[in-house]
Coordinates of C-alpha atoms in Angstrom, one line a residue:
X1 CA -83.6 -120.1 216.7
X2 CA -80.1 -121.4 216.6
X3 CA -77.2 -119.6 215.2
X4 CA -75.5 -122.9 214.0
X5 CA -76.2 -125.1 211.0
X6 CA -74.6 -127.9 209.2
X7 CA -73.4 -128.2 205.6
X8 CA -71.7 -130.5 203.4
X9 CA -69.7 -129.7 200.3
X10 CA -70.7 -132.9 198.4
X11 CA -68.3 -135.3 196.4
X12 CA -69.2 -133.8 193.1
X13 CA -68.3 -130.3 194.0
X14 CA -65.0 -131.5 195.8
X15 CA -64.1 -133.6 192.7
X16 CA -64.6 -130.6 190.4
X17 CA -62.4 -128.4 192.5
X18 CA -65.1 -126.1 193.8
X19 CA -64.3 -126.4 197.5
X20 CA -62.3 -123.2 197.8
X21 CA -64.8 -121.2 195.8
X22 CA -67.7 -122.5 198.0
X23 CA -65.9 -121.8 201.2
X24 CA -65.1 -118.3 200.0
X25 CA -68.8 -117.7 199.2
X26 CA -69.7 -119.0 202.7
X27 CA -67.4 -116.6 204.4
X28 CA -68.4 -113.7 202.1
X29 CA -72.0 -114.2 203.1
X30 CA -71.3 -113.6 206.7
X31 CA -70.9 -117.1 208.1
X32 CA -68.2 -118.2 210.5
X33 CA -66.8 -121.6 210.2
X34 CA -66.9 -123.4 213.6
X35 CA -66.0 -126.8 212.4
X36 CA -64.7 -128.1 209.1
X37 CA -63.1 -131.4 207.9
X38 CA -62.5 -133.3 204.7
X39 CA -63.8 -136.8 205.0
X40 CA -64.5 -139.8 202.8
X41 CA -67.6 -141.4 204.2
X42 CA -68.0 -145.2 204.0
X43 CA -71.4 -146.4 202.6
X44 CA -72.4 -147.3 206.2
X45 CA -71.6 -143.8 207.4
X46 CA -73.7 -142.3 204.7
X47 CA -76.5 -144.7 205.5
X48 CA -76.4 -143.7 209.0
X49 CA -76.5 -140.0 208.3
X50 CA -79.3 -140.3 205.7
X51 CA -81.2 -142.9 207.8
X52 CA -84.2 -140.6 207.9
X53 CA -84.6 -141.1 204.1
X54 CA -84.1 -145.0 204.3
X55 CA -87.7 -145.7 202.9
X56 CA -87.3 -143.3 200.1
X57 CA -86.7 -144.6 196.5
X58 CA -83.4 -142.4 196.2
X59 CA -81.8 -143.7 199.3
X60 CA -79.4 -146.2 197.7
X61 CA -78.4 -143.7 194.9
X62 CA -77.9 -141.0 197.5
X63 CA -75.7 -143.1 199.9
X64 CA -73.7 -144.5 197.0
X65 CA -73.2 -140.9 195.8
X66 CA -72.2 -139.5 199.2
X67 CA -69.7 -142.3 199.8
X68 CA -68.2 -142.0 196.2
X69 CA -65.4 -139.6 197.1
X70 CA -64.3 -137.0 199.6
X71 CA -66.6 -134.3 200.9
X72 CA -66.2 -131.4 203.2
X73 CA -68.4 -131.3 206.5
X74 CA -69.1 -127.9 208.0
X75 CA -70.5 -126.4 211.2
X76 CA -71.6 -122.9 210.3
X77 CA -72.5 -120.0 212.4
X78 CA -74.7 -117.0 211.6
X79 CA -77.8 -115.3 212.8
X80 CA -80.7 -117.5 211.6
X81 CA -78.1 -120.0 210.2
X82 CA -80.4 -122.6 208.9
X83 CA -82.4 -120.3 206.7
X84 CA -79.4 -118.2 205.7
X85 CA -77.6 -121.4 204.6
X86 CA -80.6 -122.8 202.8
X87 CA -81.0 -119.5 200.9
X88 CA -77.4 -119.4 200.0
X89 CA -77.6 -123.1 198.7
X90 CA -80.6 -122.5 196.5
X91 CA -83.3 -124.9 195.3
X92 CA -82.4 -128.6 195.2
X93 CA -82.9 -128.7 191.4
X94 CA -80.1 -126.4 190.1
X95 CA -82.2 -125.5 187.1
X96 CA -84.7 -123.9 189.5
X97 CA -82.1 -122.3 191.8
X98 CA -81.9 -118.5 192.0
X99 CA -79.0 -116.7 190.4
X100 CA -76.0 -116.4 192.8
X101 CA -76.8 -119.5 194.8
X102 CA -74.3 -122.3 195.2
X103 CA -76.4 -124.8 193.4
X104 CA -77.1 -122.5 190.5
X105 CA -73.3 -121.9 190.2
X106 CA -71.9 -125.3 191.1
X107 CA -74.4 -128.2 190.9
X108 CA -74.9 -130.4 187.9
X109 CA -78.2 -132.1 188.7
X110 CA -80.8 -132.8 191.3
X111 CA -78.8 -135.8 192.5
X112 CA -75.4 -134.1 192.4
X113 CA -76.3 -130.8 193.7
X114 CA -73.0 -129.7 195.3
X115 CA -74.1 -129.0 198.9
X116 CA -76.3 -130.2 201.7
X117 CA -77.8 -128.2 204.5
X118 CA -79.9 -128.9 207.6
X119 CA -83.6 -128.2 207.2
X120 CA -84.2 -127.2 210.9
X121 CA -82.4 -126.1 214.0
X122 CA -83.2 -129.6 215.6
X123 CA -81.6 -131.5 212.6
X124 CA -78.6 -129.1 212.5
X125 CA -77.8 -130.0 216.1
X126 CA -78.1 -133.8 215.2
X127 CA -76.1 -133.5 212.0
X128 CA -73.3 -131.4 213.6
X129 CA -73.1 -134.0 216.4
X130 CA -72.9 -136.8 213.8
X131 CA -69.6 -135.6 212.4
X132 CA -68.0 -133.3 215.1
X133 CA -67.2 -133.7 218.7
X134 CA -67.4 -130.8 221.0
X135 CA -63.7 -130.5 221.0
X136 CA -63.8 -130.0 217.1
X137 CA -66.2 -127.1 217.3
X138 CA -64.3 -123.6 217.9

Protein backbone atom coordinates (compact mmCIF):
# COMPACT_ATOMS: atom_id res chain seq x y z
CA UNK A 1 0.00 0.00 0.00
CA UNK A 2 1.35 3.37 -1.01
CA UNK A 3 1.21 6.51 1.04
CA UNK A 4 0.75 8.74 -2.03
CA UNK A 5 -2.36 9.51 -4.03
CA UNK A 6 -3.37 11.96 -6.72
CA UNK A 7 -6.17 14.49 -6.57
CA UNK A 8 -7.64 17.25 -8.67
CA UNK A 9 -9.67 20.21 -7.52
CA UNK A 10 -11.83 20.37 -10.65
CA UNK A 11 -12.71 23.47 -12.72
CA UNK A 12 -16.16 23.84 -11.11
CA UNK A 13 -14.74 24.08 -7.58
CA UNK A 14 -11.92 26.42 -8.66
CA UNK A 15 -14.39 28.69 -10.51
CA UNK A 16 -16.62 28.89 -7.42
CA UNK A 17 -13.70 29.92 -5.21
CA UNK A 18 -13.57 26.70 -3.17
CA UNK A 19 -9.86 25.94 -3.70
CA UNK A 20 -8.68 27.32 -0.35
CA UNK A 21 -11.47 25.64 1.61
CA UNK A 22 -10.73 22.28 -0.04
CA UNK A 23 -6.98 22.60 0.60
CA UNK A 24 -7.73 23.46 4.24
CA UNK A 25 -9.86 20.30 4.54
CA UNK A 26 -7.09 18.23 2.94
CA UNK A 27 -4.55 19.48 5.48
CA UNK A 28 -6.91 19.23 8.45
CA UNK A 29 -7.55 15.59 7.51
CA UNK A 30 -3.88 14.76 7.97
CA UNK A 31 -2.65 14.83 4.38
CA UNK A 32 0.69 16.37 3.43
CA UNK A 33 0.79 18.11 0.06
CA UNK A 34 3.85 16.81 -1.81
CA UNK A 35 3.04 18.51 -5.11
CA UNK A 36 0.51 21.15 -6.14
CA UNK A 37 -0.03 23.37 -9.15
CA UNK A 38 -2.73 25.39 -10.81
CA UNK A 39 -3.09 24.37 -14.45
CA UNK A 40 -5.49 24.84 -17.35
CA UNK A 41 -5.56 21.61 -19.32
CA UNK A 42 -6.05 21.55 -23.05
CA UNK A 43 -8.70 19.18 -24.38
CA UNK A 44 -5.84 16.96 -25.61
CA UNK A 45 -4.28 16.88 -22.10
CA UNK A 46 -7.62 15.90 -20.59
CA UNK A 47 -8.16 13.22 -23.25
CA UNK A 48 -4.73 11.77 -22.47
CA UNK A 49 -5.36 11.77 -18.74
CA UNK A 50 -8.81 10.17 -19.06
CA UNK A 51 -7.82 7.80 -21.92
CA UNK A 52 -8.94 4.85 -19.79
CA UNK A 53 -12.53 6.16 -20.24
CA UNK A 54 -12.25 6.83 -24.00
CA UNK A 55 -14.94 4.27 -24.89
CA UNK A 56 -17.38 5.46 -22.23
CA UNK A 57 -20.36 7.62 -23.26
CA UNK A 58 -19.38 10.46 -20.89
CA UNK A 59 -15.78 10.80 -22.25
CA UNK A 60 -16.45 13.84 -24.47
CA UNK A 61 -18.39 15.69 -21.80
CA UNK A 62 -15.78 14.84 -19.17
CA UNK A 63 -12.78 16.02 -21.20
CA UNK A 64 -14.66 19.16 -22.31
CA UNK A 65 -15.43 19.96 -18.66
CA UNK A 66 -11.90 19.22 -17.42
CA UNK A 67 -10.43 21.57 -20.04
CA UNK A 68 -13.05 24.30 -19.46
CA UNK A 69 -11.07 26.22 -16.84
CA UNK A 70 -8.22 26.08 -14.34
CA UNK A 71 -7.91 23.20 -11.92
CA UNK A 72 -5.46 22.29 -9.15
CA UNK A 73 -3.54 19.03 -9.39
CA UNK A 74 -2.23 17.52 -6.16
CA UNK A 75 0.11 14.79 -4.99
CA UNK A 76 -1.04 13.91 -1.48
CA UNK A 77 0.66 11.86 1.21
CA UNK A 78 -0.93 10.02 4.11
CA UNK A 79 -0.97 6.47 5.44
CA UNK A 80 -3.37 4.56 3.17
CA UNK A 81 -3.64 7.66 0.98
CA UNK A 82 -5.87 6.31 -1.81
CA UNK A 83 -8.62 5.13 0.52
CA UNK A 84 -8.28 8.12 2.85
CA UNK A 85 -8.62 10.57 -0.06
CA UNK A 86 -11.57 8.68 -1.57
CA UNK A 87 -13.27 8.69 1.83
CA UNK A 88 -12.74 12.45 2.17
CA UNK A 89 -14.04 13.06 -1.39
CA UNK A 90 -17.29 11.13 -0.87
CA UNK A 91 -19.56 9.44 -3.41
CA UNK A 92 -19.38 10.54 -7.06
CA UNK A 93 -23.00 11.69 -6.84
CA UNK A 94 -23.00 14.56 -4.32
CA UNK A 95 -26.63 13.75 -3.41
CA UNK A 96 -25.41 10.35 -2.14
CA UNK A 97 -22.19 11.64 -0.53
CA UNK A 98 -21.88 11.45 3.25
CA UNK A 99 -22.07 14.58 5.39
CA UNK A 100 -18.69 16.25 5.79
CA UNK A 101 -17.26 14.97 2.50
CA UNK A 102 -15.87 17.32 -0.13
CA UNK A 103 -18.46 16.35 -2.73
CA UNK A 104 -21.34 16.80 -0.27
CA UNK A 105 -20.08 20.27 0.59
CA UNK A 106 -18.71 21.55 -2.74
CA UNK A 107 -20.05 19.52 -5.71
CA UNK A 108 -23.02 20.54 -7.82
CA UNK A 109 -23.73 17.36 -9.79
CA UNK A 110 -22.37 13.94 -10.78
CA UNK A 111 -20.57 15.55 -13.74
CA UNK A 112 -19.30 18.61 -11.88
CA UNK A 113 -18.30 16.92 -8.66
CA UNK A 114 -15.52 19.23 -7.39
CA UNK A 115 -12.69 16.72 -6.98
CA UNK A 116 -10.98 13.71 -8.56
CA UNK A 117 -9.03 10.98 -6.84
CA UNK A 118 -7.05 7.94 -7.86
CA UNK A 119 -8.84 4.62 -7.44
CA UNK A 120 -5.75 2.48 -6.75
CA UNK A 121 -2.09 2.74 -5.78
CA UNK A 122 -1.12 1.81 -9.35
CA UNK A 123 -3.28 4.55 -10.87
CA UNK A 124 -2.07 7.06 -8.29
CA UNK A 125 1.53 6.51 -9.46
CA UNK A 126 0.49 6.85 -13.12
CA UNK A 127 -1.64 9.96 -12.49
CA UNK A 128 1.01 11.70 -10.37
CA UNK A 129 3.61 11.05 -13.10
CA UNK A 130 1.22 12.48 -15.74
CA UNK A 131 1.30 15.91 -14.09
CA UNK A 132 4.45 16.04 -11.94
CA UNK A 133 8.13 15.45 -12.56
CA UNK A 134 10.23 13.98 -9.73
CA UNK A 135 11.67 17.47 -9.15
CA UNK A 136 8.19 18.85 -8.42
CA UNK A 137 7.45 16.31 -5.66
CA UNK A 138 8.78 17.34 -2.28
